[in-house]
Amino acid sequence: MTVERGKPSVPNSLSRRNNKKEQAMEGIGTVAAVGGIILALVLLYAVIANRKRSANDVRRTEEATRALNQQIDREDKVSDPDTKTF
C-alpha cells in the first residue's frame, strides 16, 4: 500500500472491487436507458398504427365488443341467477 498525499490508503483488492461495482452500476443504467428508449418507440408505433384504423375497422371492433359483453352478461346470469342490479 502506498499513501498518496491527501488520500487515505486503500488496499488494491478493495479498490478493484469498488471499480467493478461502479462498472456494473454503469452497465445497469445503460440497460435501463436503452430499455426506456425501446419502450417509447414501441408505444409510438402502436399509437401511429392505431390512428390508421378505418371506420369499418372501428365499427367491427365495436360490434365484437358489444357481442362479447352480451355473452358475458348471459353467462353471469346463468351462474348467478340473483336478479338484483347494482
Coordinates of C-alpha atoms in Angstrom, one line a residue:
M1 CA 0.0 0.0 0.0
T2 CA 1.2 3.4 -0.9
V3 CA 0.0 6.5 0.7
E4 CA -0.6 9.5 -1.6
R5 CA -0.7 12.9 -0.3
G6 CA -4.2 13.8 0.9
K7 CA -5.7 10.4 0.1
P8 CA -6.3 7.6 2.6
S9 CA -4.6 4.3 1.7
V10 CA -6.9 1.7 0.3
P11 CA -5.8 -1.9 -0.3
N12 CA -5.7 -2.7 -4.0
S13 CA -8.2 -5.5 -3.6
L14 CA -10.9 -3.1 -2.2
S15 CA -10.1 -0.6 -4.9
R16 CA -10.6 -3.2 -7.6
R17 CA -13.9 -4.4 -6.1
N18 CA -15.3 -0.9 -5.9
N19 CA -14.2 -0.3 -9.5
K20 CA -16.1 -3.4 -10.6
K21 CA -19.2 -2.3 -8.7
E22 CA -19.1 1.1 -10.4
Q23 CA -18.7 -0.5 -13.8
A24 CA -21.7 -2.8 -13.1
M25 CA -23.9 0.1 -12.0
E26 CA -23.0 2.0 -15.1
G27 CA -24.0 -1.0 -17.2
I28 CA -27.3 -1.3 -15.4
G29 CA -28.0 2.4 -16.1
T30 CA -27.2 1.9 -19.7
V31 CA -29.6 -1.1 -20.0
A32 CA -32.3 0.8 -18.3
A33 CA -31.9 3.8 -20.7
V34 CA -31.9 1.6 -23.7
G35 CA -34.9 -0.3 -22.4
G36 CA -36.8 3.0 -21.9
I37 CA -36.0 4.1 -25.4
I38 CA -37.2 0.8 -26.9
L39 CA -40.4 1.1 -24.8
A40 CA -41.0 4.6 -26.1
L41 CA -40.5 3.5 -29.7
V42 CA -42.9 0.6 -29.3
L43 CA -45.6 2.9 -27.8
L44 CA -45.1 5.5 -30.5
Y45 CA -45.5 2.8 -33.2
A46 CA -48.7 1.5 -31.5
V47 CA -50.2 5.0 -31.4
I48 CA -49.4 5.7 -35.0
A49 CA -50.6 2.3 -36.2
N50 CA -53.8 2.7 -34.2
R51 CA -54.6 6.1 -35.9
K52 CA -54.7 4.4 -39.3
R53 CA -57.8 2.4 -38.5
S54 CA -60.7 2.8 -40.9
A55 CA -64.3 3.4 -40.0
N56 CA -65.1 -0.1 -40.9
D57 CA -62.4 -1.4 -38.5
V58 CA -63.8 0.7 -35.7
R59 CA -67.3 -0.5 -36.4
R60 CA -66.3 -4.1 -36.5
T61 CA -64.4 -3.7 -33.2
E62 CA -67.4 -2.0 -31.5
E63 CA -69.7 -4.8 -32.7
A64 CA -67.4 -7.5 -31.4
T65 CA -67.0 -5.8 -28.0
R66 CA -70.8 -5.4 -27.7
A67 CA -71.3 -9.1 -28.6
L68 CA -68.7 -10.2 -26.1
N69 CA -70.2 -8.1 -23.3
Q70 CA -73.6 -9.6 -24.0
Q71 CA -72.2 -13.1 -23.9
I72 CA -70.5 -12.4 -20.6
D73 CA -73.8 -10.9 -19.2
R74 CA -75.7 -14.1 -20.2
E75 CA -73.1 -16.3 -18.6
D76 CA -73.2 -14.3 -15.4
K77 CA -77.0 -14.5 -15.2
V78 CA -76.8 -18.3 -15.6
S79 CA -74.1 -18.8 -13.0
D80 CA -75.7 -16.2 -10.6
P81 CA -79.4 -16.1 -11.0
D82 CA -79.8 -13.3 -8.4
T83 CA -81.8 -10.6 -10.3
K84 CA -80.6 -7.7 -8.1
T85 CA -78.9 -5.0 -10.1
F86 CA -76.5 -2.5 -8.7

